[in-house]
Short mmCIF file of C-alpha atoms in Angstrom, two decimals:
data_model
loop_
_atom_site.label_atom_id
_atom_site.label_comp_id
_atom_site.label_asym_id
_atom_site.label_seq_id
_atom_site.Cartn_x
_atom_site.Cartn_y
_atom_site.Cartn_z
CA UNK E 186 39.30 156.04 247.04
CA UNK E 187 40.77 155.33 250.43
CA UNK E 188 39.75 154.42 253.99
CA UNK E 189 41.40 156.39 256.87
CA UNK E 190 40.93 155.71 260.62
CA UNK E 191 38.18 158.25 260.95
CA UNK E 192 36.15 155.78 258.57
CA UNK E 193 36.57 158.13 255.38
CA UNK E 194 37.32 156.38 252.20
CA UNK E 195 40.30 157.98 250.52
CA UNK E 196 42.92 156.95 247.99
CA UNK E 197 46.34 157.70 246.45
CA UNK E 198 48.60 156.87 243.95
CA UNK E 199 51.71 157.92 241.68
CA UNK E 200 53.92 156.48 238.61
CA UNK E 201 57.15 154.89 238.94
CA UNK E 202 60.13 155.84 236.69
CA UNK E 203 63.37 154.03 236.97
CA UNK E 204 66.24 155.84 235.22
CA UNK E 205 65.98 159.53 234.19
CA UNK E 206 64.04 158.65 230.72
CA UNK E 207 62.10 155.49 230.93
CA UNK E 208 58.81 154.68 232.75
CA UNK E 209 58.76 151.16 234.14
CA UNK E 210 56.49 149.36 236.36
CA UNK E 211 59.20 148.03 239.12
CA UNK E 212 62.77 148.49 240.10
CA UNK E 213 63.19 144.59 239.67
CA UNK E 214 61.51 141.89 237.87
CA UNK E 215 59.25 139.37 239.58
CA UNK E 216 62.08 136.71 238.80
CA UNK E 217 64.88 138.52 240.45
CA UNK E 218 62.78 139.95 243.43
CA UNK E 219 64.99 139.38 246.53
CA UNK E 220 63.58 137.40 249.65
CA UNK E 221 61.43 139.63 251.98
CA UNK E 222 61.42 137.53 254.53
CA UNK E 223 62.85 138.81 258.22
CA UNK E 224 62.37 136.82 261.37
CA UNK E 225 64.14 138.31 264.46
CA UNK E 226 61.20 139.49 266.66
CA UNK E 227 61.14 137.67 270.14
CA UNK E 228 59.37 134.35 269.56
CA UNK E 229 56.73 135.34 272.31
CA UNK E 230 55.81 138.53 270.43
CA UNK E 231 55.59 136.96 267.06
CA UNK E 232 53.29 134.48 268.33
CA UNK E 233 51.01 137.20 269.38
CA UNK E 234 51.11 139.34 266.24
CA UNK E 235 50.70 136.04 264.14
CA UNK E 236 47.43 135.43 266.51
CA UNK E 237 46.26 138.80 265.71
CA UNK E 238 46.42 138.90 262.04
CA UNK E 239 45.03 135.26 261.61
CA UNK E 240 42.12 136.01 263.90
CA UNK E 241 41.31 139.39 262.25
CA UNK E 242 41.25 137.89 258.93
CA UNK E 243 39.36 134.74 260.20
CA UNK E 244 36.49 137.22 261.75
CA UNK E 245 36.52 139.90 258.52
CA UNK E 246 36.73 137.41 255.70
CA UNK E 247 39.59 139.37 254.08
CA UNK E 248 41.55 136.93 251.78
CA UNK E 249 45.10 137.98 252.98
CA UNK E 250 47.55 140.35 254.94
CA UNK E 251 50.99 140.97 254.66
CA UNK E 252 52.54 142.47 257.86
CA UNK E 253 56.03 143.98 258.63
CA UNK E 254 57.31 144.87 261.89
CA UNK E 255 59.93 147.53 263.06
CA UNK E 256 61.35 147.30 266.41
CA UNK E 257 64.04 149.61 268.07
CA UNK E 258 64.33 151.24 264.52
CA UNK E 259 65.15 148.17 262.70
CA UNK E 260 63.05 145.82 260.48
CA UNK E 261 62.56 142.57 262.43
CA UNK E 262 59.58 140.53 261.32
CA UNK E 263 57.78 140.03 258.11
CA UNK E 264 55.05 137.47 257.60
CA UNK E 265 51.90 137.11 255.26
CA UNK E 266 48.64 135.46 256.09
CA UNK E 267 45.86 133.71 254.18
CA UNK E 268 45.40 133.56 250.19
CA UNK E 269 46.84 136.09 247.98
CA UNK E 270 44.88 134.35 245.42
CA UNK E 271 41.45 132.52 245.88
CA UNK E 272 40.69 129.21 244.42
CA UNK E 273 39.25 129.45 240.91
CA UNK E 274 37.66 126.50 239.22
CA UNK E 275 40.64 123.89 238.73
CA UNK E 276 43.10 126.58 240.04
CA UNK E 277 43.94 126.14 243.71
CA UNK E 278 44.25 129.15 246.19
CA UNK E 279 47.75 130.50 246.47
CA UNK E 280 48.99 131.41 249.66
CA UNK E 281 50.12 134.72 250.56
CA UNK E 282 54.17 135.41 250.93
CA UNK E 283 56.19 138.42 252.12
CA UNK E 284 57.36 138.62 248.52
CA UNK E 285 54.17 139.58 247.28
CA UNK E 286 53.18 143.33 246.39
CA UNK E 287 49.80 144.93 247.52
CA UNK E 288 48.39 148.52 246.46
CA UNK E 289 49.20 150.92 249.40
CA UNK E 290 46.77 153.58 248.15
CA UNK E 291 46.92 156.99 249.84
CA UNK E 292 50.01 155.97 252.00
CA UNK E 293 51.88 157.06 248.78
CA UNK E 294 50.90 160.60 249.62
CA UNK E 295 53.89 160.70 252.18
CA UNK E 296 56.09 160.11 249.43
CA UNK E 297 54.93 162.92 247.43
CA UNK E 298 55.05 165.10 250.37
CA UNK E 299 58.88 163.88 250.83
CA UNK E 300 59.60 164.86 247.27
CA UNK E 301 58.34 168.38 247.83
CA UNK E 302 60.26 168.94 250.89
CA UNK E 303 63.52 167.46 249.05
CA UNK E 304 62.76 170.34 246.57
CA UNK E 305 62.53 172.68 249.53
CA UNK E 306 65.67 171.37 250.67
CA UNK E 307 67.24 171.94 247.25
CA UNK E 308 66.10 175.60 247.26
CA UNK E 309 63.92 175.23 244.55
CA UNK E 310 60.56 176.08 246.25
CA UNK E 311 59.21 176.90 249.54
CA UNK E 312 56.09 175.34 251.33
CA UNK E 313 54.73 178.67 251.51
CA UNK E 314 54.59 179.38 247.68
CA UNK E 315 51.39 179.70 246.29
CA UNK E 316 50.45 176.89 244.04
CA UNK E 317 49.88 179.17 241.13
CA UNK E 318 53.37 179.90 240.77
CA UNK E 319 53.68 176.64 239.32
CA UNK E 320 50.51 175.67 238.01
CA UNK E 321 48.60 178.21 236.14
CA UNK E 322 44.82 178.59 236.32
CA UNK E 323 43.89 177.03 239.34
CA UNK E 324 41.24 178.28 241.34
CA UNK E 325 42.63 181.15 243.96
CA UNK E 326 46.14 179.78 242.74
CA UNK E 327 47.50 182.87 244.25
CA UNK E 328 46.14 182.41 247.74
CA UNK E 329 46.63 178.56 248.24
CA UNK E 330 50.07 177.52 249.39
CA UNK E 331 51.86 174.25 248.85
CA UNK E 332 51.56 173.59 252.56
CA UNK E 333 47.92 173.69 252.35
CA UNK E 334 47.75 171.17 249.54
CA UNK E 335 49.90 168.77 251.61
CA UNK E 336 47.94 169.44 254.64
CA UNK E 337 44.37 169.05 252.97
CA UNK E 338 43.51 172.66 254.18
CA UNK E 339 43.39 174.19 250.60
CA UNK E 340 39.94 173.78 249.82
CA UNK E 341 40.29 172.10 246.55
CA UNK E 342 37.40 169.64 246.02
CA UNK E 343 38.11 165.99 246.06
CA UNK E 344 37.62 164.12 242.91
CA UNK E 345 37.34 160.57 243.98
CA UNK E 346 35.24 160.87 247.61
CA UNK E 347 33.37 157.73 246.51
CA UNK E 348 34.05 154.30 247.94
CA UNK E 349 33.87 152.41 244.55
CA UNK E 350 35.57 152.50 241.05
CA UNK E 351 32.89 154.56 238.84
CA UNK E 352 32.48 153.85 235.47
CA UNK E 353 34.38 156.95 233.77
CA UNK E 354 37.42 155.79 236.00
CA UNK E 355 37.62 152.74 234.11
CA UNK E 356 39.04 154.82 231.31
CA UNK E 357 42.26 156.46 230.83
CA UNK E 358 42.68 160.16 232.33
CA UNK E 359 45.60 162.39 233.15
CA UNK E 360 46.69 164.55 236.11
CA UNK E 361 46.35 167.57 233.88
CA UNK E 362 42.95 166.50 232.87
CA UNK E 363 41.70 166.01 236.72
CA UNK E 364 43.09 169.43 237.22
CA UNK E 365 41.25 171.10 234.48
CA UNK E 366 38.01 169.68 236.03
CA UNK E 367 38.30 169.92 239.64
CA UNK E 368 41.36 172.10 240.24
CA UNK E 369 39.23 174.79 238.55
CA UNK E 370 36.06 174.50 240.44
CA UNK E 371 35.05 176.75 243.55
CA UNK E 372 37.06 175.97 246.50
CA UNK E 373 34.95 174.21 249.33
CA UNK E 374 36.17 176.66 251.73
CA UNK E 375 38.43 179.53 252.37
CA UNK E 376 42.11 178.21 252.47
CA UNK E 377 43.38 177.35 255.87
CA UNK E 378 39.93 177.67 257.64
CA UNK E 379 38.92 173.85 257.53
CA UNK E 380 40.30 170.39 257.12
CA UNK E 381 38.86 168.12 254.28
CA UNK E 382 40.63 165.19 252.74
CA UNK E 383 41.15 165.84 248.86
CA UNK E 384 43.05 163.60 246.53
CA UNK E 385 43.12 166.65 244.12
CA UNK E 386 45.67 168.20 246.28
CA UNK E 387 48.10 165.67 245.81
CA UNK E 388 47.76 165.58 242.05
CA UNK E 389 48.38 169.37 242.30
CA UNK E 390 51.63 168.67 244.32
CA UNK E 391 52.80 166.03 241.95
CA UNK E 392 52.31 168.35 238.77
CA UNK E 393 54.48 170.85 240.75
CA UNK E 394 57.36 168.39 241.04
CA UNK E 395 57.21 167.55 237.57
CA UNK E 396 57.02 171.23 236.70
CA UNK E 397 60.07 172.16 238.77
CA UNK E 398 62.22 169.15 237.67
CA UNK E 399 61.14 168.97 234.22
CA UNK E 400 60.83 165.04 234.47
CA UNK E 401 58.37 162.48 235.89
CA UNK E 402 57.51 162.82 239.75
CA UNK E 403 58.80 159.02 239.82
CA UNK E 404 62.38 160.05 238.66
CA UNK E 405 62.95 161.84 241.95
CA UNK E 406 61.35 159.38 244.02
CA UNK E 407 63.39 156.41 242.55
CA UNK E 408 66.76 158.33 242.56
CA UNK E 409 66.49 159.79 245.98
CA UNK E 410 64.32 157.48 248.31
CA UNK E 411 63.41 154.04 246.62
CA UNK E 412 66.91 153.02 245.49
CA UNK E 413 68.93 154.62 248.45
CA UNK E 414 66.63 152.75 250.94
CA UNK E 415 66.70 149.53 248.91
CA UNK E 416 63.05 149.47 248.32
CA UNK E 417 63.48 147.20 245.15
CA UNK E 418 59.79 146.01 245.18
CA UNK E 419 58.13 149.36 244.45
CA UNK E 420 55.65 148.99 241.30
CA UNK E 421 53.58 151.89 239.74
CA UNK E 422 49.93 150.24 239.47
CA UNK E 423 48.83 153.41 237.77
CA UNK E 424 50.99 152.03 234.96
CA UNK E 425 50.22 148.46 234.84
CA UNK E 426 48.26 146.07 237.09
CA UNK E 427 49.97 143.72 239.64
CA UNK E 428 51.30 140.67 238.31
CA UNK E 429 50.23 136.96 238.65
CA UNK E 430 53.12 136.73 241.06
CA UNK E 431 51.52 139.45 243.37
CA UNK E 432 48.19 139.64 245.53
CA UNK E 433 44.99 139.66 243.61
CA UNK E 434 42.64 142.78 244.22
CA UNK E 435 39.24 141.62 245.70
CA UNK E 436 35.83 143.31 246.48
CA UNK E 437 32.31 142.19 247.87
CA UNK E 438 28.95 143.40 246.86
CA UNK E 439 27.35 143.56 250.49
CA UNK E 440 27.62 140.30 252.10
CA UNK E 441 28.10 138.32 248.63
CA UNK E 442 31.27 136.26 247.53
CA UNK E 443 34.63 137.91 247.01
CA UNK E 444 35.07 138.89 243.33
CA UNK E 445 38.08 140.04 241.49
CA UNK E 446 38.08 143.97 241.74
CA UNK E 447 38.37 146.27 238.75
CA UNK E 448 41.10 147.97 238.02
CA UNK E 449 41.04 151.79 237.64
CA UNK E 450 42.10 153.45 234.49
CA UNK E 451 45.60 154.41 233.52
CA UNK E 452 46.26 158.01 234.99
CA UNK E 453 43.48 158.21 237.57
CA UNK E 454 45.89 157.56 240.40
CA UNK E 455 48.84 160.26 239.84
CA UNK E 456 50.55 161.40 242.76
CA UNK E 457 47.88 160.48 245.22
CA UNK E 458 48.14 156.69 245.69
CA UNK E 459 49.47 154.54 242.92
CA UNK E 460 52.26 152.93 244.60
CA UNK E 461 52.20 149.15 245.46
CA UNK E 462 55.08 147.46 247.22
CA UNK E 463 55.90 144.71 249.68
CA UNK E 464 55.35 145.27 253.52
CA UNK E 465 58.88 144.72 253.94
CA UNK E 466 59.91 147.69 251.38
CA UNK E 467 57.22 149.85 253.23
CA UNK E 468 58.81 148.92 256.50
CA UNK E 469 62.24 150.08 255.03
CA UNK E 470 60.65 153.41 254.52
CA UNK E 471 59.44 153.54 258.04
CA UNK E 472 62.70 152.91 259.16
CA UNK E 473 63.98 156.08 257.34
CA UNK E 474 61.23 158.01 259.03
CA UNK E 475 62.54 157.03 262.45
CA UNK E 476 66.32 157.40 261.60
CA UNK E 477 65.69 160.65 259.73
CA UNK E 478 67.85 159.34 256.86
CA UNK E 479 66.35 160.69 253.80
CA UNK E 480 65.46 164.30 254.68
CA UNK E 481 66.96 166.91 256.61
CA UNK E 482 65.74 167.20 260.50
CA UNK E 483 64.04 170.48 260.03
CA UNK E 484 61.96 168.71 256.78
CA UNK E 485 61.08 165.88 259.14
CA UNK E 486 59.92 168.58 261.73
CA UNK E 487 57.64 170.19 259.16
CA UNK E 488 56.40 166.70 258.09
CA UNK E 489 55.52 165.50 261.42
CA UNK E 490 53.95 168.71 262.84
CA UNK E 491 50.38 169.02 263.07
CA UNK E 492 49.06 171.73 260.82
CA UNK E 493 46.79 174.37 262.47
CA UNK E 494 43.77 176.17 261.00
CA UNK E 495 43.64 180.09 261.07
CA UNK E 496 41.57 179.96 264.07
CA UNK E 497 44.05 177.60 265.73
CA UNK E 498 42.36 174.50 265.63
CA UNK E 499 44.21 171.43 265.17
CA UNK E 500 43.89 169.22 262.22
CA UNK E 501 45.53 166.03 263.36
CA UNK E 502 47.46 165.89 260.16
CA UNK E 503 50.88 167.14 259.02
CA UNK E 504 52.29 167.03 255.43
CA UNK E 505 51.01 163.86 253.85
CA UNK E 506 50.58 162.02 257.13
CA UNK E 507 48.38 161.71 260.24
CA UNK E 508 49.75 162.76 263.47
CA UNK E 509 48.23 161.27 266.39
CA UNK E 510 48.79 160.77 269.85
CA UNK E 511 48.36 157.03 270.72
CA UNK E 512 48.12 156.63 274.49
CA UNK E 513 51.22 159.14 275.05
CA UNK E 514 53.17 157.82 272.27
CA UNK E 515 53.65 160.03 268.92
CA UNK E 516 52.23 158.09 265.76
CA UNK E 517 53.21 159.33 262.55
CA UNK E 518 50.42 157.08 260.45
CA UNK E 519 48.24 156.92 257.33
CA UNK E 520 45.79 154.35 255.57
CA UNK E 521 45.29 153.67 252.01
CA UNK E 522 42.58 152.15 249.79
CA UNK E 523 42.66 151.50 245.88
CA UNK E 524 40.36 149.10 244.06
CA UNK E 525 40.61 145.81 245.77
CA UNK E 526 43.29 146.82 248.33
CA UNK E 527 43.49 148.56 251.92
CA UNK E 528 46.52 149.27 253.76
CA UNK E 529 47.70 150.82 257.04
CA UNK E 530 50.86 152.11 258.17
CA UNK E 531 51.63 153.24 261.77
CA UNK E 532 55.08 154.40 263.20
CA UNK E 533 55.50 155.23 266.53
CA UNK E 534 58.79 157.52 265.74
CA UNK E 535 59.98 158.20 269.28
CA UNK E 536 59.61 154.44 270.15
CA UNK E 537 61.54 153.28 266.85
CA UNK E 538 58.41 151.10 266.24
CA UNK E 539 56.27 150.88 263.17
CA UNK E 540 53.74 148.24 262.04
CA UNK E 541 52.76 147.93 258.23
CA UNK E 542 49.82 145.95 256.98
CA UNK E 543 48.61 145.38 253.64
CA UNK E 544 45.34 143.37 252.71
CA UNK E 545 43.87 142.70 249.36
CA UNK E 546 40.20 143.26 249.94
CA UNK E 547 38.79 146.79 249.74
CA UNK E 548 36.16 148.56 252.20
CA UNK E 549 37.19 146.52 255.02
CA UNK E 550 39.10 147.73 258.08
CA UNK E 551 41.08 144.66 258.74
CA UNK E 552 44.60 146.32 258.00
CA UNK E 553 44.28 149.07 260.53
CA UNK E 554 42.69 146.62 262.95
CA UNK E 555 45.72 144.42 262.82
CA UNK E 556 48.01 147.53 263.07
CA UNK E 557 46.03 149.01 265.97
CA UNK E 558 46.33 145.74 267.92
CA UNK E 559 49.64 144.84 266.81
CA UNK E 560 51.63 147.83 267.62
CA UNK E 561 50.98 148.08 271.40
CA UNK E 562 52.23 144.17 271.62
CA UNK E 563 55.38 144.96 269.45
CA UNK E 564 55.96 148.08 271.95
CA UNK E 565 56.09 145.59 274.89
CA UNK E 566 55.58 148.24 277.38
CA UNK E 567 54.96 147.29 280.86
CA UNK E 568 51.35 147.63 281.87
CA UNK E 569 50.34 150.42 284.52
CA UNK E 570 49.59 149.04 287.93
CA UNK E 571 45.69 149.34 287.51
CA UNK E 572 46.14 147.47 284.15
CA UNK E 573 48.14 144.75 285.28
CA UNK E 574 45.95 144.12 288.52
CA UNK E 575 42.51 144.33 286.21
CA UNK E 576 44.13 141.66 283.78
CA UNK E 577 45.31 139.51 286.61
CA UNK E 578 41.64 139.67 288.19
CA UNK E 579 40.26 138.88 284.72
CA UNK E 580 42.44 135.70 283.95
CA UNK E 581 41.47 134.77 287.52
CA UNK E 582 37.80 135.02 286.87
CA UNK E 583 38.39 132.90 283.55
CA UNK E 584 39.31 130.05 285.99
CA UNK E 585 36.41 130.72 288.34
CA UNK E 586 38.62 132.10 290.96
CA UNK E 587 39.11 135.94 292.58
CA UNK E 588 41.41 137.17 295.12
CA UNK E 589 39.04 138.26 297.77
CA UNK E 590 41.73 140.16 299.70
CA UNK E 591 41.68 142.92 296.78
CA UNK E 592 37.82 143.59 297.49
CA UNK E 593 35.90 145.74 299.46
CA UNK E 594 33.13 144.17 301.17
CA UNK E 595 30.43 145.09 298.77
CA UNK E 596 32.22 143.72 295.73
CA UNK E 597 33.22 140.58 297.70
CA UNK E 598 29.49 140.06 298.39
CA UNK E 599 28.88 140.56 294.55
CA UNK E 600 31.06 137.65 293.67
CA UNK E 601 28.90 134.88 294.81
CA UNK E 602 29.54 131.33 293.50
CA UNK E 603 26.81 131.86 290.85
CA UNK E 604 28.73 135.12 289.65
CA UNK E 605 31.69 133.51 289.48
CA UNK E 606 30.65 130.61 287.62
CA UNK E 607 28.87 132.87 285.04
CA UNK E 608 32.20 134.69 284.53
CA UNK E 609 34.11 131.75 284.07
CA UNK E 610 31.53 130.10 281.93
CA UNK E 611 31.31 133.36 279.66
CA UNK E 612 34.96 134.35 279.77
CA UNK E 613 36.95 131.30 279.59
CA UNK E 614 36.23 130.27 276.04
CA UNK E 615 37.29 133.62 274.94
CA UNK E 616 40.73 132.94 275.87
CA UNK E 617 43.54 135.47 276.32
CA UNK E 618 42.64 139.06 274.78
CA UNK E 619 44.44 140.32 271.87
CA UNK E 620 44.48 143.72 273.82
CA UNK E 621 43.52 145.06 277.26
CA UNK E 622 44.00 148.64 278.17
CA UNK E 623 42.86 151.40 280.33
CA UNK E 624 40.87 153.91 278.46
CA UNK E 625 39.83 156.62 280.88
CA UNK E 626 39.66 157.68 284.52
CA UNK E 627 38.03 160.03 287.02
CA UNK E 628 37.21 160.75 290.48
CA UNK E 629 33.69 159.89 291.87
CA UNK E 630 32.24 158.95 295.17
CA UNK E 631 35.72 159.46 296.96
CA UNK E 632 36.98 156.57 294.48
CA UNK E 633 39.00 156.39 291.19
CA UNK E 634 36.75 155.36 288.48
CA UNK E 635 38.60 153.56 285.72
CA UNK E 636 37.41 152.02 282.27
CA UNK E 637 39.21 149.40 280.35
CA UNK E 638 38.60 147.88 276.82
CA UNK E 639 39.19 144.30 276.28
CA UNK E 640 39.49 143.28 272.75
CA UNK E 641 38.94 140.03 270.91
CA UNK E 642 38.39 139.31 267.11
CA UNK E 643 34.83 140.43 266.41
CA UNK E 644 34.26 141.20 270.07
CA UNK E 645 34.85 143.95 272.55
CA UNK E 646 34.27 144.01 276.20
CA UNK E 647 34.22 146.95 278.74
CA UNK E 648 35.40 146.70 282.32
CA UNK E 649 34.54 149.39 284.82
CA UNK E 650 36.25 149.44 288.42
CA UNK E 651 36.11 151.85 291.44
CA UNK E 652 39.00 151.85 293.71
CA UNK E 653 39.26 153.22 297.14
CA UNK E 654 42.24 155.27 298.42
CA UNK E 655 43.53 152.43 300.32
CA UNK E 656 43.33 150.18 297.06
CA UNK E 657 40.40 148.41 297.70
CA UNK E 658 38.12 147.32 294.75
CA UNK E 659 34.39 148.54 295.23
CA UNK E 660 33.45 147.59 291.56
CA UNK E 661 35.11 145.12 288.93
CA UNK E 662 32.21 144.66 286.28
CA UNK E 663 32.48 143.44 282.49
CA UNK E 664 30.08 143.94 279.81
CA UNK E 665 29.65 143.80 275.85
CA UNK E 666 31.24 147.14 274.43
CA UNK E 667 28.90 149.50 273.08
#
């Protein structure tokens, strides 16, 4: 169960082992957990990030969010918003802090993919090996490759596509039992011919790691990723629920009150989404993705490269990560959801930027909304000339004025005193937008047509303009976004 940016709910999970022989929930105890507060982001940008997070929580009703920001390749800001635990009877609400852990759901998948890539670097497997070489009796195990399970192009059916915790999932299960059921069903499609998200793929990947190493998956993750990166808060939420010192998981029935979410049974989240941690520690991982400090360069190249189907179509997915173009910026990202938690992580690897957002209510996209709005703010790239002109005019209209030297005669006539009064009355109360960006352009009628999207919490506007070759505006119209 987990929500991704395309609106699909997915999930992911995997167990945490400290030392070679003992399974424990966390690398450090709650009592010895170090401070996770970082605050070196430019104050102006910090105010904008805070406003985005606070207003999105207010609009969505999600109890809390924990946010971490990486800029120029370094962690520069952590902050938590809202209530990690709601008031209950005589017990008051508990404010969220950066030291609190949240489940990260399917963001965990990239750690499992990294484990596979580390074993390939060690010469112990190849991404092009058939999964049946390591896990017997899987459907078409001699045809499906490790690369295909890590990229969701295998055809294995997802064992948890539902967006809630079903009754059987409240009882313990094992990764092998999951594979005995879903890994032996007929494939949903011929390997490599389609892309379809499936948690079953990463259960297979986790079992491959354990088969090769002869130890739990988390042994490798702890010794080669978490400890070297200083990710001390990592918690195995498949083995044990989060503590009272961490965020509480919530959900709703329709528009009803927030209720404490049920906990999945032990074992259901193996190798696909069981990790929990602070936003601070997820950002340490993001730093390593930018710096290429854990894997070899070739491994990162394979992880970050979009996997193509047999017919050449793209999937927008690499190995355990989504590969997205965000307005010309290469983004390595993923979202996650397990019962009571939703997370989102975006890494603009070429820009040295990352935003990690963890929230404690499932089935709501507040995490991805915060990430999507905050990343451009932190990037702080100069606006293109048409964007700068458009937002300057917008701010003027909020004050009931417009520079008529920018307007062609028809548009100047359009902005009557009545029009200016209506623009001011309707736009001024909205204040400064959370984001303002151009979404498209084309030529028409001897002019350049441009569309812009203006974002506020719970409200999106569209702006359309027509511009003559001499720079004069023939149109500047604002309407609610569809």
